Amino acid sequence: MAINLSKGQKIDLRKKTPSGESSNLLKFCVGVNWGAIQRSYTIDEKKGGFLGFGGKTEKVTKTFVEAVDLDASCCMFDANKILVDTVSFRQLASGDGSIIHSGDDREGDTAGDDGLDNEIISVDLTRINSSIEKIVFFLNSYKKQDFATIPFASIRLYEGTPDRVSQIFATYDVASDPSFQGYVSMVMGALHKKDGEWKFNAIGDPTSASDLTETINVISQKYM
């Protein structure tokens, strides 16, 4: 059963084997799912009449979908808190090949939640450079759309590939907190290595950064 993470919660990356024993989760995906914004507006629309004459004017409410471009990214640090690598829509793979980004989604779910992830970061802990001690995952609203206006946004850790979900390990709703109002970037969570084993910490903090570069600077200063 998947763990529903809460802000600040830390979990071991361990899974149950068919025999009932536990083993480390070494290859998994961090998927981010979000929705497009539904907006409404009211116009005066003329009804009836003949050849443009007569009739009456009524107020009509119409809706339209505003695409949402969120960008899931992660940055990798060594034991000295030095930034080693970044994976994002600008660079889809880490230098050691351990982390792969699925590519940029610029719309979100335009017809409601389809249950699928819009952007996926695949992680292979067996390939991560031994110098890496911490991996921080973060989210930016590329078009500066306030998180409070986005109908839903969540992340999940699961075993599988970008095309196949074998087992959901943990889920985390990152858009239900009213403290996200007024922000366009957030730190979602972090992997950190201790005594040779990796743990995940659900952070869920909005930041004052306005783009990817500023967010990395905030992470380097505040979360290391």
Short mmCIF file of N, CA and C in Angstrom, two decimals, residues 36-162:
data_model
loop_
_atom_site.label_atom_id
_atom_site.label_comp_id
_atom_site.label_asym_id
_atom_site.label_seq_id
_atom_site.Cartn_x
_atom_site.Cartn_y
_atom_site.Cartn_z
N ALA A 36 -4.50 21.74 -15.72
CA ALA A 36 -4.63 23.06 -16.33
C ALA A 36 -5.70 23.85 -15.58
N ILE A 37 -5.67 25.17 -15.75
CA ILE A 37 -6.59 26.06 -15.04
C ILE A 37 -7.87 26.27 -15.85
N GLN A 38 -9.01 26.08 -15.22
CA GLN A 38 -10.30 26.35 -15.86
C GLN A 38 -10.73 27.76 -15.45
N ARG A 39 -10.89 28.63 -16.45
CA ARG A 39 -11.31 30.01 -16.15
C ARG A 39 -12.67 30.30 -16.79
N SER A 40 -13.43 31.14 -16.14
CA SER A 40 -14.75 31.52 -16.64
C SER A 40 -14.82 33.03 -16.86
N TYR A 41 -15.63 33.43 -17.82
CA TYR A 41 -15.86 34.86 -18.05
C TYR A 41 -17.29 35.04 -18.57
N THR A 42 -17.83 36.21 -18.34
CA THR A 42 -19.22 36.50 -18.72
C THR A 42 -19.25 37.57 -19.81
N ILE A 43 -20.05 37.35 -20.84
CA ILE A 43 -20.20 38.31 -21.93
C ILE A 43 -21.68 38.57 -22.17
N ASP A 44 -21.96 39.69 -22.82
CA ASP A 44 -23.33 39.98 -23.26
C ASP A 44 -23.52 39.40 -24.65
N GLU A 45 -24.50 38.55 -24.79
CA GLU A 45 -24.73 37.88 -26.07
C GLU A 45 -26.17 38.15 -26.52
N LYS A 46 -26.30 38.54 -27.79
CA LYS A 46 -27.62 38.88 -28.31
C LYS A 46 -28.36 37.63 -28.74
N LYS A 47 -29.61 37.51 -28.32
CA LYS A 47 -30.43 36.35 -28.63
C LYS A 47 -31.65 36.79 -29.45
N GLY A 48 -32.01 35.96 -30.42
CA GLY A 48 -33.22 36.22 -31.20
C GLY A 48 -33.05 37.36 -32.18
N GLY A 49 -34.15 37.92 -32.63
CA GLY A 49 -34.11 39.00 -33.61
C GLY A 49 -34.01 38.47 -35.03
N PHE A 50 -34.10 39.40 -35.98
CA PHE A 50 -34.04 39.03 -37.39
C PHE A 50 -33.11 39.98 -38.12
N LEU A 51 -32.09 39.41 -38.78
CA LEU A 51 -31.09 40.19 -39.53
C LEU A 51 -30.41 41.23 -38.65
N GLY A 52 -30.23 40.84 -37.39
CA GLY A 52 -29.51 41.75 -36.48
C GLY A 52 -30.39 42.75 -35.78
N PHE A 53 -31.68 42.71 -36.06
CA PHE A 53 -32.59 43.68 -35.45
C PHE A 53 -33.45 43.00 -34.39
N GLY A 54 -33.76 43.73 -33.35
CA GLY A 54 -34.63 43.20 -32.31
C GLY A 54 -33.87 42.23 -31.42
N GLY A 55 -34.63 41.33 -30.83
CA GLY A 55 -34.03 40.35 -29.92
C GLY A 55 -33.71 40.99 -28.58
N LYS A 56 -32.99 40.23 -27.77
CA LYS A 56 -32.62 40.73 -26.45
C LYS A 56 -31.20 40.28 -26.12
N THR A 57 -30.60 41.00 -25.19
CA THR A 57 -29.22 40.71 -24.79
C THR A 57 -29.23 39.98 -23.45
N GLU A 58 -28.51 38.87 -23.42
CA GLU A 58 -28.41 38.08 -22.20
C GLU A 58 -26.95 37.91 -21.80
N LYS A 59 -26.72 37.78 -20.52
CA LYS A 59 -25.38 37.50 -20.03
C LYS A 59 -25.11 36.00 -20.11
N VAL A 60 -24.01 35.63 -20.74
CA VAL A 60 -23.67 34.22 -20.95
C VAL A 60 -22.28 33.96 -20.35
N THR A 61 -22.18 32.90 -19.58
CA THR A 61 -20.90 32.52 -18.98
C THR A 61 -20.21 31.48 -19.85
N LYS A 62 -18.97 31.74 -20.20
CA LYS A 62 -18.19 30.80 -21.00
C LYS A 62 -16.94 30.42 -20.22
N THR A 63 -16.39 29.26 -20.53
CA THR A 63 -15.17 28.80 -19.87
C THR A 63 -14.10 28.50 -20.91
N PHE A 64 -12.84 28.62 -20.48
CA PHE A 64 -11.73 28.24 -21.34
C PHE A 64 -10.64 27.62 -20.47
N VAL A 65 -9.79 26.86 -21.12
CA VAL A 65 -8.72 26.16 -20.41
C VAL A 65 -7.41 26.91 -20.62
N GLU A 66 -6.75 27.23 -19.53
CA GLU A 66 -5.45 27.88 -19.57
C GLU A 66 -4.36 26.84 -19.27
N ALA A 67 -3.51 26.58 -20.25
CA ALA A 67 -2.46 25.58 -20.07
C ALA A 67 -1.53 25.99 -18.93
N VAL A 68 -1.03 25.00 -18.20
CA VAL A 68 -0.11 25.23 -17.07
C VAL A 68 1.20 24.52 -17.36
N ASP A 69 2.28 25.26 -17.34
CA ASP A 69 3.61 24.71 -17.61
C ASP A 69 4.43 24.65 -16.32
N LEU A 70 4.32 23.52 -15.62
CA LEU A 70 5.17 23.30 -14.45
C LEU A 70 6.41 22.52 -14.89
N ASP A 71 7.53 22.78 -14.26
CA ASP A 71 8.79 22.11 -14.60
C ASP A 71 9.33 21.39 -13.37
N ALA A 72 9.38 20.05 -13.47
CA ALA A 72 9.97 19.24 -12.41
C ALA A 72 11.47 19.10 -12.67
N SER A 73 12.27 19.30 -11.64
CA SER A 73 13.73 19.26 -11.79
C SER A 73 14.34 18.68 -10.52
N CYS A 74 15.62 18.37 -10.59
CA CYS A 74 16.34 17.98 -9.38
C CYS A 74 17.80 18.41 -9.49
N CYS A 75 18.43 18.61 -8.37
CA CYS A 75 19.85 18.97 -8.35
C CYS A 75 20.58 18.05 -7.39
N MET A 76 21.83 17.77 -7.70
CA MET A 76 22.62 16.76 -6.98
C MET A 76 23.80 17.43 -6.29
N PHE A 77 24.02 17.09 -5.01
CA PHE A 77 25.07 17.71 -4.22
C PHE A 77 25.98 16.64 -3.62
N ASP A 78 27.25 17.01 -3.41
CA ASP A 78 28.18 16.08 -2.77
C ASP A 78 28.23 16.33 -1.27
N ALA A 79 29.11 15.60 -0.59
CA ALA A 79 29.19 15.69 0.87
C ALA A 79 29.63 17.06 1.35
N ASN A 80 30.28 17.83 0.49
CA ASN A 80 30.72 19.19 0.82
C ASN A 80 29.68 20.25 0.47
N LYS A 81 28.47 19.79 0.13
CA LYS A 81 27.35 20.66 -0.21
C LYS A 81 27.59 21.44 -1.50
N ILE A 82 28.41 20.89 -2.37
CA ILE A 82 28.70 21.49 -3.66
C ILE A 82 27.76 20.94 -4.71
N LEU A 83 27.18 21.82 -5.51
CA LEU A 83 26.29 21.40 -6.58
C LEU A 83 27.11 20.68 -7.65
N VAL A 84 26.74 19.44 -7.95
CA VAL A 84 27.47 18.62 -8.92
C VAL A 84 26.75 18.57 -10.26
N ASP A 85 25.43 18.46 -10.24
CA ASP A 85 24.69 18.29 -11.49
C ASP A 85 23.25 18.70 -11.30
N THR A 86 22.57 19.00 -12.41
CA THR A 86 21.15 19.36 -12.40
C THR A 86 20.45 18.67 -13.55
N VAL A 87 19.26 18.14 -13.29
CA VAL A 87 18.44 17.53 -14.33
C VAL A 87 17.14 18.32 -14.42
N SER A 88 16.81 18.77 -15.63
CA SER A 88 15.62 19.58 -15.85
C SER A 88 15.22 19.50 -17.31
N PHE A 89 14.25 20.33 -17.71
CA PHE A 89 13.87 20.36 -19.13
C PHE A 89 15.01 20.88 -19.99
N ARG A 90 15.98 21.54 -19.39
CA ARG A 90 17.14 22.04 -20.14
C ARG A 90 18.21 20.97 -20.31
N GLN A 91 18.30 20.06 -19.35
CA GLN A 91 19.28 18.97 -19.40
C GLN A 91 18.56 17.72 -18.91
N LEU A 92 18.26 16.81 -19.82
CA LEU A 92 17.37 15.69 -19.53
C LEU A 92 18.05 14.50 -18.88
N ALA A 93 19.35 14.56 -18.66
CA ALA A 93 20.04 13.44 -18.02
C ALA A 93 21.23 13.94 -17.21
N SER A 94 21.48 13.28 -16.08
CA SER A 94 22.67 13.62 -15.30
C SER A 94 23.91 13.08 -16.00
N GLY A 95 25.05 13.64 -15.65
CA GLY A 95 26.28 13.25 -16.29
C GLY A 95 26.62 11.78 -16.10
N ASP A 96 26.21 11.19 -14.96
CA ASP A 96 26.51 9.78 -14.71
C ASP A 96 25.43 8.85 -15.25
N GLY A 97 24.36 9.43 -15.85
CA GLY A 97 23.30 8.62 -16.43
C GLY A 97 22.34 8.01 -15.43
N SER A 98 22.43 8.41 -14.17
CA SER A 98 21.59 7.81 -13.13
C SER A 98 20.20 8.42 -13.06
N ILE A 99 20.05 9.64 -13.55
CA ILE A 99 18.77 10.34 -13.46
C ILE A 99 18.37 10.82 -14.86
N ILE A 100 17.15 10.46 -15.27
CA ILE A 100 16.66 10.80 -16.61
C ILE A 100 15.33 11.53 -16.50
N HIS A 101 15.19 12.62 -17.23
CA HIS A 101 13.94 13.40 -17.26
C HIS A 101 13.15 13.03 -18.50
N SER A 102 11.83 12.90 -18.36
CA SER A 102 10.97 12.46 -19.47
C SER A 102 10.75 13.53 -20.52
N GLY A 103 11.02 14.79 -20.21
CA GLY A 103 10.80 15.87 -21.16
C GLY A 103 9.77 16.88 -20.68
N ASP A 104 9.72 18.02 -21.33
CA ASP A 104 8.91 19.15 -20.89
C ASP A 104 7.45 19.00 -21.28
N ASP A 105 6.55 19.09 -20.31
CA ASP A 105 5.10 19.14 -20.55
C ASP A 105 4.66 20.58 -20.32
N ARG A 106 4.07 21.20 -21.34
CA ARG A 106 3.74 22.62 -21.26
C ARG A 106 2.25 22.90 -21.11
N GLU A 107 1.44 21.88 -20.81
CA GLU A 107 0.00 22.09 -20.74
C GLU A 107 -0.63 21.64 -19.43
N GLY A 108 -0.22 20.50 -18.89
CA GLY A 108 -0.93 19.91 -17.77
C GLY A 108 -2.14 19.14 -18.27
N ASP A 109 -2.93 18.61 -17.35
CA ASP A 109 -4.14 17.88 -17.74
C ASP A 109 -5.24 18.88 -18.09
N THR A 110 -5.59 18.97 -19.36
CA THR A 110 -6.55 19.98 -19.82
C THR A 110 -8.00 19.53 -19.70
N ALA A 111 -8.23 18.26 -19.43
CA ALA A 111 -9.61 17.76 -19.33
C ALA A 111 -9.84 17.08 -17.99
N GLY A 112 -9.22 17.59 -16.94
CA GLY A 112 -9.34 16.98 -15.63
C GLY A 112 -8.23 15.97 -15.39
N ASP A 113 -8.14 15.48 -14.18
CA ASP A 113 -7.07 14.58 -13.78
C ASP A 113 -7.19 13.25 -14.51
N ASP A 114 -6.20 12.92 -15.35
CA ASP A 114 -6.22 11.65 -16.07
C ASP A 114 -5.47 10.55 -15.32
N GLY A 115 -4.93 10.90 -14.14
CA GLY A 115 -4.25 9.91 -13.34
C GLY A 115 -2.83 9.60 -13.78
N LEU A 116 -2.37 10.25 -14.84
CA LEU A 116 -1.03 10.01 -15.37
C LEU A 116 -0.11 11.16 -15.01
N ASP A 117 1.17 10.88 -14.93
CA ASP A 117 2.15 11.92 -14.60
C ASP A 117 2.49 12.74 -15.84
N ASN A 118 2.60 14.04 -15.66
CA ASN A 118 2.94 14.92 -16.78
C ASN A 118 4.44 14.98 -17.03
N GLU A 119 5.23 14.94 -15.97
CA GLU A 119 6.68 14.86 -16.10
C GLU A 119 7.20 13.82 -15.12
N ILE A 120 8.20 13.07 -15.55
CA ILE A 120 8.71 11.97 -14.75
C ILE A 120 10.23 12.04 -14.70
N ILE A 121 10.77 11.92 -13.50
CA ILE A 121 12.21 11.84 -13.31
C ILE A 121 12.54 10.43 -12.85
N SER A 122 13.27 9.68 -13.69
CA SER A 122 13.65 8.30 -13.37
C SER A 122 14.99 8.30 -12.63
N VAL A 123 15.05 7.54 -11.56
CA VAL A 123 16.25 7.50 -10.70
C VAL A 123 16.77 6.07 -10.60
N ASP A 124 18.05 5.89 -10.85
CA ASP A 124 18.71 4.60 -10.67
C ASP A 124 19.84 4.81 -9.65
N LEU A 125 19.56 4.45 -8.40
CA LEU A 125 20.53 4.69 -7.33
C LEU A 125 21.80 3.87 -7.50
N THR A 126 21.74 2.80 -8.28
CA THR A 126 22.93 1.97 -8.48
C THR A 126 23.95 2.65 -9.39
N ARG A 127 23.51 3.68 -10.11
CA ARG A 127 24.41 4.35 -11.06
C ARG A 127 24.86 5.72 -10.60
N ILE A 128 24.34 6.17 -9.47
CA ILE A 128 24.68 7.52 -9.00
C ILE A 128 26.15 7.57 -8.57
N ASN A 129 26.82 8.61 -8.99
CA ASN A 129 28.21 8.81 -8.61
C ASN A 129 28.35 8.72 -7.09
N SER A 130 29.35 7.99 -6.65
CA SER A 130 29.51 7.74 -5.21
C SER A 130 29.72 9.01 -4.40
N SER A 131 30.08 10.11 -5.06
CA SER A 131 30.29 11.37 -4.33
C SER A 131 28.98 12.07 -3.98
N ILE A 132 27.87 11.68 -4.60
CA ILE A 132 26.58 12.35 -4.38
C ILE A 132 25.99 11.91 -3.05
N GLU A 133 25.60 12.90 -2.24
CA GLU A 133 25.03 12.64 -0.92
C GLU A 133 23.57 13.09 -0.80
N LYS A 134 23.17 14.01 -1.68
CA LYS A 134 21.80 14.55 -1.57
C LYS A 134 21.28 14.93 -2.94
N ILE A 135 20.00 14.61 -3.18
CA ILE A 135 19.32 14.95 -4.43
C ILE A 135 18.02 15.65 -4.06
N VAL A 136 17.87 16.89 -4.48
CA VAL A 136 16.70 17.68 -4.13
C VAL A 136 15.80 17.86 -5.34
N PHE A 137 14.52 17.56 -5.19
CA PHE A 137 13.54 17.69 -6.26
C PHE A 137 12.72 18.96 -6.05
N PHE A 138 12.51 19.71 -7.13
CA PHE A 138 11.78 20.98 -7.00
C PHE A 138 10.90 21.24 -8.21
N LEU A 139 10.01 22.20 -8.06
CA LEU A 139 9.00 22.49 -9.08
C LEU A 139 8.93 23.98 -9.33
N ASN A 140 8.91 24.36 -10.61
CA ASN A 140 8.78 25.77 -10.99
C ASN A 140 7.58 25.96 -11.92
N SER A 141 6.89 27.05 -11.73
CA SER A 141 5.81 27.44 -12.64
C SER A 141 6.41 28.34 -13.70
N TYR A 142 6.64 27.78 -14.89
CA TYR A 142 7.41 28.47 -15.92
C TYR A 142 6.78 29.80 -16.34
N LYS A 143 5.45 29.83 -16.43
CA LYS A 143 4.75 31.04 -16.86
C LYS A 143 4.33 31.91 -15.67
N LYS A 144 4.92 31.62 -14.51
CA LYS A 144 4.67 32.38 -13.27
C LYS A 144 3.21 32.33 -12.84
N GLN A 145 2.55 31.20 -13.11
CA GLN A 145 1.19 31.01 -12.63
C GLN A 145 1.22 30.60 -11.16
N ASP A 146 0.51 31.33 -10.35
CA ASP A 146 0.46 31.11 -8.91
C ASP A 146 0.01 29.67 -8.62
N PHE A 147 0.72 28.97 -7.74
CA PHE A 147 0.34 27.61 -7.39
C PHE A 147 -1.09 27.53 -6.89
N ALA A 148 -1.57 28.59 -6.23
CA ALA A 148 -2.92 28.58 -5.67
C ALA A 148 -3.99 28.51 -6.76
N THR A 149 -3.65 28.88 -7.99
CA THR A 149 -4.63 28.86 -9.07
C THR A 149 -4.65 27.52 -9.81
N ILE A 150 -3.68 26.67 -9.52
CA ILE A 150 -3.59 25.38 -10.21
C ILE A 150 -4.47 24.38 -9.46
N PRO A 151 -5.40 23.72 -10.15
CA PRO A 151 -6.42 22.91 -9.46
C PRO A 151 -5.86 21.73 -8.68
N PHE A 152 -4.81 21.10 -9.17
CA PHE A 152 -4.19 20.00 -8.43
C PHE A 152 -2.76 19.81 -8.89
N ALA A 153 -1.91 19.35 -7.99
CA ALA A 153 -0.53 19.02 -8.30
C ALA A 153 -0.05 18.03 -7.25
N SER A 154 0.53 16.93 -7.69
CA SER A 154 0.99 15.92 -6.75
C SER A 154 2.22 15.22 -7.30
N ILE A 155 2.97 14.62 -6.39
CA ILE A 155 4.10 13.81 -6.80
C ILE A 155 3.91 12.40 -6.23
N ARG A 156 4.54 11.44 -6.88
CA ARG A 156 4.50 10.07 -6.37
C ARG A 156 5.82 9.38 -6.68
N LEU A 157 6.24 8.53 -5.78
CA LEU A 157 7.40 7.68 -5.98
C LEU A 157 6.89 6.29 -6.32
N TYR A 158 7.34 5.75 -7.41
CA TYR A 158 6.86 4.42 -7.77
C TYR A 158 7.95 3.60 -8.44
N GLU A 159 7.82 2.30 -8.30
CA GLU A 159 8.72 1.37 -8.98
C GLU A 159 8.16 1.13 -10.38
N GLY A 160 9.02 1.23 -11.38
CA GLY A 160 8.58 1.04 -12.75
C GLY A 160 9.36 1.91 -13.71
N THR A 161 8.71 2.29 -14.80
CA THR A 161 9.32 3.12 -15.83
C THR A 161 8.36 4.25 -16.16
N PRO A 162 8.79 5.24 -16.98
CA PRO A 162 7.85 6.30 -17.37
C PRO A 162 6.60 5.77 -18.07
#
